Short mmCIF file of N, CA and C in Angstrom, two decimals:
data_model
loop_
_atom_site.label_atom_id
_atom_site.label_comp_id
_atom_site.label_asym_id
_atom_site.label_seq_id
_atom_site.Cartn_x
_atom_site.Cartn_y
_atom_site.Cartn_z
N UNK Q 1 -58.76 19.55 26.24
CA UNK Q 1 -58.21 18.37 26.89
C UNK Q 1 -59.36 17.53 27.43
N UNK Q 2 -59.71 16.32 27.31
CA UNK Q 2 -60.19 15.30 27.69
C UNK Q 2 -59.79 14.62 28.53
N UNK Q 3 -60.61 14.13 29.19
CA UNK Q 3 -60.15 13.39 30.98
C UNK Q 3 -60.04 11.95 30.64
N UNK Q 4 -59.01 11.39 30.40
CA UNK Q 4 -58.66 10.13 30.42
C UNK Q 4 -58.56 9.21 31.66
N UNK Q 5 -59.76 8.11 32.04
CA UNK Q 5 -59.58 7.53 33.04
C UNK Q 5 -58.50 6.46 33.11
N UNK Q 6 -58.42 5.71 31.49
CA UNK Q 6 -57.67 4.61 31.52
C UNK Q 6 -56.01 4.96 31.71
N UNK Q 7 -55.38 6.56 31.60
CA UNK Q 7 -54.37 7.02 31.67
C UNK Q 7 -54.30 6.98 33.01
N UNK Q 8 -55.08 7.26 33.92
CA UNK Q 8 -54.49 7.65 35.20
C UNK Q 8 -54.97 6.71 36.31
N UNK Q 9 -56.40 5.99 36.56
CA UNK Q 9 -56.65 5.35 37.13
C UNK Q 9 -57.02 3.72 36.99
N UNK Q 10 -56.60 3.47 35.79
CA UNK Q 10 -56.18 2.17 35.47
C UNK Q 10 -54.72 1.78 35.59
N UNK Q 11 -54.50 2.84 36.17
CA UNK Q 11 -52.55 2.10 36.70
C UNK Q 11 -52.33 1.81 38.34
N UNK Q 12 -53.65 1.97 38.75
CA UNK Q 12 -53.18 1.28 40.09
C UNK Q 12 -52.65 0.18 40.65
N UNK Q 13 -51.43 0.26 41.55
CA UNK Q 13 -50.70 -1.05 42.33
C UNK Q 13 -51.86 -2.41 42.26
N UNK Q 14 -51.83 -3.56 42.15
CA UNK Q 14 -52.61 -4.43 42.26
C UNK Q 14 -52.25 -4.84 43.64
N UNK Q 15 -51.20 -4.36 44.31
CA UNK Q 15 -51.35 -5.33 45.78
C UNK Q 15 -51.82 -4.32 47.05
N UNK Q 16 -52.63 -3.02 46.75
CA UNK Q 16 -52.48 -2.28 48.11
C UNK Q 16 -54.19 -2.58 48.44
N UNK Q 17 -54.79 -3.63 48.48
CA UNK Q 17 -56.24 -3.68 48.63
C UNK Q 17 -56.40 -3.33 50.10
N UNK Q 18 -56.19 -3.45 51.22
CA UNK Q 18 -56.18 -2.89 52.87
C UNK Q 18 -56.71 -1.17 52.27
N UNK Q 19 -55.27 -0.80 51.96
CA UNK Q 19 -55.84 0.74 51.64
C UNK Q 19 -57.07 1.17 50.47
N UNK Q 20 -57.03 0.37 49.86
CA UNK Q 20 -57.99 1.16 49.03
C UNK Q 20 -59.51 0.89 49.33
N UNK Q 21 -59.77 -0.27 50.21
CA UNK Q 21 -60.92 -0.08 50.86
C UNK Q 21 -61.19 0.12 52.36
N UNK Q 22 -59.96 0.99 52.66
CA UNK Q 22 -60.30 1.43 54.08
C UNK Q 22 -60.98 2.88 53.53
N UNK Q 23 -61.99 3.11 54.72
CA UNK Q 23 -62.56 4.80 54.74
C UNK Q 23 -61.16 5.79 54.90
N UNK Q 24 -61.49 6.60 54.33
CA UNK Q 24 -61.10 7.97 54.26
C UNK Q 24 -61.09 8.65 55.61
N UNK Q 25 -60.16 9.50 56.38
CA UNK Q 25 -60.79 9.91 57.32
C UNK Q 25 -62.45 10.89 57.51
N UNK Q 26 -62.60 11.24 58.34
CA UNK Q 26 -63.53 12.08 58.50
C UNK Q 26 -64.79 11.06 58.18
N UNK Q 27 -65.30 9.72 57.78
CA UNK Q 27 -65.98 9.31 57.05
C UNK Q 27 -66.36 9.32 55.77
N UNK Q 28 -65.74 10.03 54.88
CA UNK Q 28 -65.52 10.16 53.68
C UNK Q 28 -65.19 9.35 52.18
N UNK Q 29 -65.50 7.97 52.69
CA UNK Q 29 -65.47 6.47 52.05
C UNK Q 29 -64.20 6.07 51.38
N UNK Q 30 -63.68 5.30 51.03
CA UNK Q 30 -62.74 4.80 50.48
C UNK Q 30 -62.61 4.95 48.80
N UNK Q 31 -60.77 5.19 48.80
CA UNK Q 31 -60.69 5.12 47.22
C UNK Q 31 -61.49 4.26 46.21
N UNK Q 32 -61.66 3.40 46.57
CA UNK Q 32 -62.35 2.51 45.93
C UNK Q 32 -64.44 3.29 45.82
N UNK Q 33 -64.48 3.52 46.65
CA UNK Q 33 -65.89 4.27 46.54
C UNK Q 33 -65.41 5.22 45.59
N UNK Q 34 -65.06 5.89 45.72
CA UNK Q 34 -64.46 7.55 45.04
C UNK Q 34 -64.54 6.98 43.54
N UNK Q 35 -63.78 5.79 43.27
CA UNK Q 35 -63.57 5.11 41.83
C UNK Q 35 -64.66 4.75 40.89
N UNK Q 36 -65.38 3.87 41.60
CA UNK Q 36 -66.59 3.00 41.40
C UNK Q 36 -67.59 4.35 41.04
N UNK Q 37 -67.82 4.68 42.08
CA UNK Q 37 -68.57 5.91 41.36
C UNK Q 37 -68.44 7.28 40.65
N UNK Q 38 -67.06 7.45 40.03
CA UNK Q 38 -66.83 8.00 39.49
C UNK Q 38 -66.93 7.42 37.93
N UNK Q 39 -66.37 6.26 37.77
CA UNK Q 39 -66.76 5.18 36.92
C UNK Q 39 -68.33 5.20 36.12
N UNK Q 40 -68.97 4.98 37.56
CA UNK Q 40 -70.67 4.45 37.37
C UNK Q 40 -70.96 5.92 36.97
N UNK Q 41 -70.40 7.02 37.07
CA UNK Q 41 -71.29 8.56 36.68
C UNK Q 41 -70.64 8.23 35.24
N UNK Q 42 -69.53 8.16 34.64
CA UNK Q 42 -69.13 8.58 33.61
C UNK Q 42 -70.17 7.15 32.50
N UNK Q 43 -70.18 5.81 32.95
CA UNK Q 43 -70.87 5.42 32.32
C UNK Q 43 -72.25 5.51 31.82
N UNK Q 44 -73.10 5.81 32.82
CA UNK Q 44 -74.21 5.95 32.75
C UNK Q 44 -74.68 7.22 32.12
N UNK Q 45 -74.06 8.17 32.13
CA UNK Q 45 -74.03 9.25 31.38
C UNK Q 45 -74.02 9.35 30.33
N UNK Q 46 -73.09 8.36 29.63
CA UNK Q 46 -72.56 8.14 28.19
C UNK Q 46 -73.98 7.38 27.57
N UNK Q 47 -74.18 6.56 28.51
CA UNK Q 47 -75.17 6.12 27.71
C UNK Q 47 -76.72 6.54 27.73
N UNK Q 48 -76.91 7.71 28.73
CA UNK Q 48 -77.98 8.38 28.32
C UNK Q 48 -77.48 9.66 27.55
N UNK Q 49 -76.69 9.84 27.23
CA UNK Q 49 -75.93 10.60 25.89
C UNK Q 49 -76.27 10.19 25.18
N UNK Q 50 -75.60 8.91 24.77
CA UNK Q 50 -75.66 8.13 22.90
C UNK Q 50 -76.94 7.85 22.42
N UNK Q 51 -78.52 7.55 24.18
CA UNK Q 51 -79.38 7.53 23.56
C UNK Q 51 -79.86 5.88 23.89
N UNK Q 52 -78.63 5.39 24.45
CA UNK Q 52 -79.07 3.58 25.06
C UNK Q 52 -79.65 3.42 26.17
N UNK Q 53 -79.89 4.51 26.64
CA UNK Q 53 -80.80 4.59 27.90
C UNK Q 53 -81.24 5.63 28.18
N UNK Q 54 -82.88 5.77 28.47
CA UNK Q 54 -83.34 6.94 29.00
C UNK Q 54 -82.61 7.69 30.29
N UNK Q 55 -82.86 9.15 30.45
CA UNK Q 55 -82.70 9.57 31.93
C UNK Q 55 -82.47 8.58 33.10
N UNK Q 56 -84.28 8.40 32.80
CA UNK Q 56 -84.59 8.00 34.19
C UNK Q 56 -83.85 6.30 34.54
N UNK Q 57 -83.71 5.36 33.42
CA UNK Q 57 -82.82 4.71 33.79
C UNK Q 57 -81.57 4.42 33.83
N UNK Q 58 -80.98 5.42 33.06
CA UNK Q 58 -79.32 6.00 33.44
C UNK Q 58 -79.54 6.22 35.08
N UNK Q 59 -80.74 7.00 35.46
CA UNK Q 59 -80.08 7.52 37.18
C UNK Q 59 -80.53 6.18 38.20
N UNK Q 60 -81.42 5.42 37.71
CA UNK Q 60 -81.78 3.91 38.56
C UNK Q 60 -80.66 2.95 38.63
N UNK Q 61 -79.72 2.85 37.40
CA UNK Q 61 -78.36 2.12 37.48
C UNK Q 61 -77.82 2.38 38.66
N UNK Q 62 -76.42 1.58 39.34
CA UNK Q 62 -75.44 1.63 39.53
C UNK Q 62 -75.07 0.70 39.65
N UNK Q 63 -73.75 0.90 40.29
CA UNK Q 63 -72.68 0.17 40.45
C UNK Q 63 -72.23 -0.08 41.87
N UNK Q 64 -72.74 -0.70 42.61
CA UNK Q 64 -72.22 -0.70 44.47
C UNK Q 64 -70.77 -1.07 44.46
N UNK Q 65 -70.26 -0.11 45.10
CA UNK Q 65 -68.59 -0.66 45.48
C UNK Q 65 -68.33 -2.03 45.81
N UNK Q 66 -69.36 -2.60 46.76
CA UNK Q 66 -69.22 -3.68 47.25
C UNK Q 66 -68.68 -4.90 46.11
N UNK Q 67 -69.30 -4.54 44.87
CA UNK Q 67 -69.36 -5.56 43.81
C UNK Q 67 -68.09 -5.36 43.15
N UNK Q 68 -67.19 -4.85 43.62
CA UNK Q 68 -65.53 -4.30 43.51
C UNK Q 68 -64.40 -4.33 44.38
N UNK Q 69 -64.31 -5.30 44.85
CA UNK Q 69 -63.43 -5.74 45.90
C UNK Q 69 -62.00 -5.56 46.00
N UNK Q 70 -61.40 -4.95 44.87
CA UNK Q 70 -60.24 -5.52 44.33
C UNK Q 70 -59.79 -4.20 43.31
N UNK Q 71 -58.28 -3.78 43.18
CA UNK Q 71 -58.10 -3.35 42.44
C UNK Q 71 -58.09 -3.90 40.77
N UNK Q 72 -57.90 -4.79 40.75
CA UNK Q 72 -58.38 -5.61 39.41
C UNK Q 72 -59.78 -5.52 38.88
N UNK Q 73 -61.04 -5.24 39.84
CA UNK Q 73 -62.26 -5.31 39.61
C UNK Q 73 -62.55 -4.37 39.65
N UNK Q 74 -61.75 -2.91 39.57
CA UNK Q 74 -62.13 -1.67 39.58
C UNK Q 74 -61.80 -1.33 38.47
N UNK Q 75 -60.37 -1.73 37.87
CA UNK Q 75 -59.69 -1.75 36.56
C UNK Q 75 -60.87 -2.30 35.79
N UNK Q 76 -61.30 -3.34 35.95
CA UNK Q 76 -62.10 -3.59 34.37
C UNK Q 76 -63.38 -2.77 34.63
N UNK Q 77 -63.98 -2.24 35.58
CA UNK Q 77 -64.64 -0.82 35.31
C UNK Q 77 -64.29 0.30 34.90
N UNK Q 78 -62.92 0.37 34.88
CA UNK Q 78 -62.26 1.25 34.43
C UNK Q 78 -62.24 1.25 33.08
N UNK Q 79 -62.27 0.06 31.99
CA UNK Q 79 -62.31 -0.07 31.13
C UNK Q 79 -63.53 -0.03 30.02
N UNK Q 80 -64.74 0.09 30.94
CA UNK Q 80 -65.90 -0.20 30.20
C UNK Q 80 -66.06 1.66 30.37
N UNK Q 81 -65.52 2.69 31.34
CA UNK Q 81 -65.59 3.89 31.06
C UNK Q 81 -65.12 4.47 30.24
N UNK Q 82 -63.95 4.17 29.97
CA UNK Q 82 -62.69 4.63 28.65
C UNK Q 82 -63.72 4.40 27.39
#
């Protein structure tokens, strides 16, 4: 079985943005963190897999949540992981 992101986390509500970038309790960051960088690992990975990027700049990438405001703008990261 293969972990399909676009099955499960490309179906999020488009109107609950309050919650998805409030923190987590305990300090534990927001869904939207949790996403973004779950996203930014699976991409960057892939492409020091296939060979389009070395290691060392697969691990210099990312992706800051900040630049994801929105469940819509998490979705089309969602899409460049799929």
């Amino acid at each position: 079985m293969t972990w399909q992101p676009a099955s499960v986390y490309c179906r999020l509500p488009v109107g609950a943005t309050g919650k998805f970038v409030a923190d987590a309790p305990g300090g534990r960051g927001s869904i939207r963190d949790s996403l973004v960088h779950a996203f930014d690992t699976q991409i960057v990975h892939a492409a020091w897999l296939d060979g389009s990027m070395t290691y060392t700049e697969s691990c210099a990438r990312n992706f800051p949540p900040q630049d994801y405001p929105d469940v819509a703008s998490v979705r089309m990261l969602c899409e460049l992981a799929a």
